Amino acid sequence: MTVFGYNTITQQEAWALGAERHDVTGDDPMYLMSDEEFENVIEEALETIPEKFLEALENVAIVMEDEPDDYHFETLDEPESLGGSLYEDELLGLYDGIPLTERDGYYDGDIPDVITIFKGPHERSFGSREEVVEEIGKTVIHEIGHYFGIDDERLYEMGY
């Protein structure tokens, strides 16, 4: 299992594209991480998952992206979507694929399922490294839960 698929832009480029500015010296919570640090935290979160669950993951790519785009929001709105990891109005993570509970004999696995963890929303939503790390861990588990067919309601009941 690897983390790959970077789509990185600078904060200035994000602002130029219309992203909301956050005052990191004021009241807005925001903790910035380098891409490498964020990726390492995702890998650390994966290391906390019991081996039997990791071994059951087949044909799944876990990727980091800076920001969700229209495709991600459209995927979230599809009727068959199990949901995504949300905090207030921020999309923290998304599972895009066919859950194990819905696969049948015709599933060929040509296209991998994708779990995307979004860096920018995590940074904007939480004010300390500890909070960001904790929420990345919850997001990774939440999205892997979707792979196993668990819906948002049950995941939130479980604390994810």
mmCIF file of C-alpha atoms in Angstrom:
data_model
loop_
_atom_site.group_PDB
_atom_site.id
_atom_site.type_symbol
_atom_site.label_atom_id
_atom_site.label_comp_id
_atom_site.label_asym_id
_atom_site.label_seq_id
_atom_site.Cartn_x
_atom_site.Cartn_y
_atom_site.Cartn_z
ATOM 1 C CA MET A 1 0.000 0.000 0.000
ATOM 2 C CA THR A 2 1.441 3.360 -0.941
ATOM 3 C CA VAL A 3 0.465 6.980 -0.692
ATOM 4 C CA PHE A 4 0.775 8.740 -4.029
ATOM 5 C CA GLY A 5 -0.964 11.113 -6.407
ATOM 6 C CA TYR A 6 0.000 14.613 -5.466
ATOM 7 C CA ASN A 7 -1.820 17.640 -6.791
ATOM 8 C CA THR A 8 0.005 20.457 -5.046
ATOM 9 C CA ILE A 9 -0.287 24.209 -5.354
ATOM 10 C CA THR A 10 1.079 26.996 -3.198
ATOM 11 C CA GLN A 11 -1.152 28.944 -0.825
ATOM 12 C CA GLN A 12 -0.769 31.995 -3.066
ATOM 13 C CA GLU A 13 -1.957 29.957 -6.070
ATOM 14 C CA ALA A 14 -4.931 28.730 -4.052
ATOM 15 C CA TRP A 15 -5.847 32.304 -3.148
ATOM 16 C CA ALA A 16 -5.515 33.310 -6.814
ATOM 17 C CA LEU A 17 -7.991 30.527 -7.667
ATOM 18 C CA GLY A 18 -10.462 31.927 -5.154
ATOM 19 C CA ALA A 19 -9.686 29.962 -2.006
ATOM 20 C CA GLU A 20 -10.705 31.712 1.173
ATOM 21 C CA ARG A 21 -7.875 33.413 3.055
ATOM 22 C CA HIS A 22 -7.430 32.498 6.684
ATOM 23 C CA ASP A 23 -5.722 34.723 9.196
ATOM 24 C CA VAL A 24 -3.136 32.434 10.759
ATOM 25 C CA THR A 25 -2.218 35.121 13.296
ATOM 26 C CA GLY A 26 -5.840 35.787 14.329
ATOM 27 C CA ASP A 27 -8.758 33.740 15.563
ATOM 28 C CA ASP A 28 -9.047 31.245 12.707
ATOM 29 C CA PRO A 29 -7.735 27.779 13.568
ATOM 30 C CA MET A 30 -5.070 26.737 11.101
ATOM 31 C CA TYR A 31 -2.036 24.519 11.339
ATOM 32 C CA LEU A 32 0.126 24.239 8.221
ATOM 33 C CA MET A 33 2.077 21.087 7.352
ATOM 34 C CA SER A 34 4.508 20.372 4.590
ATOM 35 C CA ASP A 35 3.368 17.777 2.063
ATOM 36 C CA GLU A 36 6.001 15.382 3.412
ATOM 37 C CA GLU A 37 4.778 15.792 6.992
ATOM 38 C CA PHE A 38 1.145 15.307 5.936
ATOM 39 C CA GLU A 39 2.044 12.162 3.973
ATOM 40 C CA ASN A 40 3.975 10.807 6.969
ATOM 41 C CA VAL A 41 0.954 11.344 9.217
ATOM 42 C CA ILE A 42 -1.230 9.413 6.742
ATOM 43 C CA GLU A 43 1.299 6.574 6.780
ATOM 44 C CA GLU A 44 1.370 6.627 10.597
ATOM 45 C CA ALA A 45 -2.442 6.429 10.642
ATOM 46 C CA LEU A 46 -2.314 3.401 8.353
ATOM 47 C CA GLU A 47 0.170 1.731 10.706
ATOM 48 C CA THR A 48 -2.408 1.869 13.531
ATOM 49 C CA ILE A 49 -4.942 -0.194 11.587
ATOM 50 C CA PRO A 50 -4.977 -3.890 12.519
ATOM 51 C CA GLU A 51 -3.088 -6.051 10.031
ATOM 52 C CA LYS A 52 -6.141 -8.212 9.200
ATOM 53 C CA PHE A 53 -7.937 -5.113 7.864
ATOM 54 C CA LEU A 54 -4.926 -3.880 5.903
ATOM 55 C CA GLU A 55 -4.515 -7.319 4.343
ATOM 56 C CA ALA A 56 -8.156 -7.203 3.242
ATOM 57 C CA LEU A 57 -7.588 -3.989 1.273
ATOM 58 C CA GLU A 58 -7.228 -4.921 -2.379
ATOM 59 C CA ASN A 59 -6.867 -2.600 -5.328
ATOM 60 C CA VAL A 60 -7.125 0.564 -3.232
ATOM 61 C CA ALA A 61 -5.044 3.694 -3.748
ATOM 62 C CA ILE A 62 -4.716 6.081 -0.827
ATOM 63 C CA VAL A 63 -3.835 9.537 -2.086
ATOM 64 C CA MET A 64 -3.261 12.990 -0.687
ATOM 65 C CA GLU A 65 -4.558 16.046 -2.491
ATOM 66 C CA ASP A 66 -4.422 19.657 -1.416
ATOM 67 C CA GLU A 67 -8.080 20.473 -2.042
ATOM 68 C CA PRO A 68 -11.246 18.708 -3.145
ATOM 69 C CA ASP A 69 -12.476 19.722 -6.591
ATOM 70 C CA ASP A 70 -15.806 19.498 -8.406
ATOM 71 C CA TYR A 71 -15.268 15.804 -9.150
ATOM 72 C CA HIS A 72 -14.943 15.012 -5.437
ATOM 73 C CA PHE A 73 -18.096 16.931 -4.510
ATOM 74 C CA GLU A 74 -20.024 15.305 -7.374
ATOM 75 C CA THR A 75 -18.853 11.873 -6.202
ATOM 76 C CA LEU A 76 -19.990 12.710 -2.667
ATOM 77 C CA ASP A 77 -23.448 13.662 -3.978
ATOM 78 C CA GLU A 78 -23.985 10.446 -5.986
ATOM 79 C CA PRO A 79 -26.853 8.291 -4.655
ATOM 80 C CA GLU A 80 -24.605 5.264 -4.188
ATOM 81 C CA SER A 81 -21.985 7.262 -2.248
ATOM 82 C CA LEU A 82 -21.494 6.096 1.325
ATOM 83 C CA GLY A 83 -20.409 9.636 2.206
ATOM 84 C CA GLY A 84 -17.159 11.247 3.140
ATOM 85 C CA SER A 85 -15.358 12.689 6.127
ATOM 86 C CA LEU A 86 -16.751 16.136 6.827
ATOM 87 C CA TYR A 87 -15.965 18.785 9.414
ATOM 88 C CA GLU A 88 -18.396 21.682 9.318
ATOM 89 C CA ASP A 89 -18.377 22.573 5.589
ATOM 90 C CA GLU A 90 -14.947 21.072 4.842
ATOM 91 C CA LEU A 91 -14.470 17.763 3.006
ATOM 92 C CA LEU A 92 -11.585 16.026 4.804
ATOM 93 C CA GLY A 93 -11.624 12.721 2.930
ATOM 94 C CA LEU A 94 -13.518 10.716 0.342
ATOM 95 C CA TYR A 95 -13.864 7.066 -0.653
ATOM 96 C CA ASP A 96 -14.527 6.576 -4.360
ATOM 97 C CA GLY A 97 -15.086 2.973 -5.339
ATOM 98 C CA ILE A 98 -17.169 -0.154 -4.957
ATOM 99 C CA PRO A 99 -17.391 -1.319 -1.324
ATOM 100 C CA LEU A 100 -16.661 -4.965 -0.584
ATOM 101 C CA THR A 101 -20.309 -5.477 0.390
ATOM 102 C CA GLU A 102 -21.444 -4.535 -3.130
ATOM 103 C CA ARG A 103 -18.942 -6.506 -5.183
ATOM 104 C CA ASP A 104 -20.116 -9.552 -7.023
ATOM 105 C CA GLY A 105 -18.645 -12.115 -9.385
ATOM 106 C CA TYR A 106 -18.494 -9.519 -12.151
ATOM 107 C CA TYR A 107 -16.179 -7.170 -10.268
ATOM 108 C CA ASP A 108 -12.939 -7.198 -12.232
ATOM 109 C CA GLY A 109 -10.901 -4.647 -10.290
ATOM 110 C CA ASP A 110 -9.588 -2.939 -13.417
ATOM 111 C CA ILE A 111 -9.800 0.483 -11.813
ATOM 112 C CA PRO A 112 -8.629 0.843 -8.218
ATOM 113 C CA ASP A 113 -10.829 2.300 -5.528
ATOM 114 C CA VAL A 114 -9.441 5.626 -4.300
ATOM 115 C CA ILE A 115 -9.338 7.035 -0.805
ATOM 116 C CA THR A 116 -8.412 10.712 -0.924
ATOM 117 C CA ILE A 117 -7.252 12.632 2.149
ATOM 118 C CA PHE A 118 -7.387 16.414 1.677
ATOM 119 C CA LYS A 119 -4.620 18.507 3.190
ATOM 120 C CA GLY A 120 -6.061 22.027 2.972
ATOM 121 C CA PRO A 121 -9.343 21.281 4.764
ATOM 122 C CA HIS A 122 -7.468 19.577 7.618
ATOM 123 C CA GLU A 123 -5.143 22.563 7.962
ATOM 124 C CA ARG A 124 -7.985 25.096 7.904
ATOM 125 C CA SER A 125 -10.175 23.206 10.349
ATOM 126 C CA PHE A 126 -7.783 22.505 13.186
ATOM 127 C CA GLY A 127 -5.478 24.813 15.099
ATOM 128 C CA SER A 128 -2.710 22.524 16.360
ATOM 129 C CA ARG A 129 -0.541 19.724 15.067
ATOM 130 C CA GLU A 130 -2.092 17.331 17.583
ATOM 131 C CA GLU A 131 -5.614 18.098 16.318
ATOM 132 C CA VAL A 132 -4.593 17.736 12.663
ATOM 133 C CA VAL A 133 -2.848 14.408 13.353
ATOM 134 C CA GLU A 134 -5.853 13.093 15.290
ATOM 135 C CA GLU A 135 -8.287 14.100 12.545
ATOM 136 C CA ILE A 136 -6.137 12.618 9.772
ATOM 137 C CA GLY A 137 -6.206 9.344 11.704
ATOM 138 C CA LYS A 138 -10.000 9.502 12.032
ATOM 139 C CA THR A 139 -10.360 10.405 8.353
ATOM 140 C CA VAL A 140 -8.204 7.479 7.189
ATOM 141 C CA ILE A 141 -10.189 5.028 9.332
ATOM 142 C CA HIS A 142 -13.505 6.589 8.230
ATOM 143 C CA GLU A 143 -12.701 6.199 4.528
ATOM 144 C CA ILE A 144 -11.357 2.658 4.955
ATOM 145 C CA GLY A 145 -14.638 1.924 6.742
ATOM 146 C CA HIS A 146 -16.471 2.913 3.554
ATOM 147 C CA TYR A 147 -14.340 0.386 1.639
ATOM 148 C CA PHE A 148 -15.739 -2.277 3.980
ATOM 149 C CA GLY A 149 -19.287 -1.011 3.328
ATOM 150 C CA ILE A 150 -19.869 0.967 6.531
ATOM 151 C CA ASP A 151 -21.978 4.095 5.984
ATOM 152 C CA ASP A 152 -21.439 7.563 7.473
ATOM 153 C CA GLU A 153 -24.078 7.176 10.168
ATOM 154 C CA ARG A 154 -22.438 4.072 11.635
ATOM 155 C CA LEU A 155 -18.914 5.512 11.316
ATOM 156 C CA TYR A 156 -19.943 8.659 13.198
ATOM 157 C CA GLU A 157 -21.542 6.471 15.888
ATOM 158 C CA MET A 158 -18.175 4.718 16.196
ATOM 159 C CA GLY A 159 -16.366 8.034 16.622
ATOM 160 C CA TYR A 160 -14.991 8.346 13.093
#
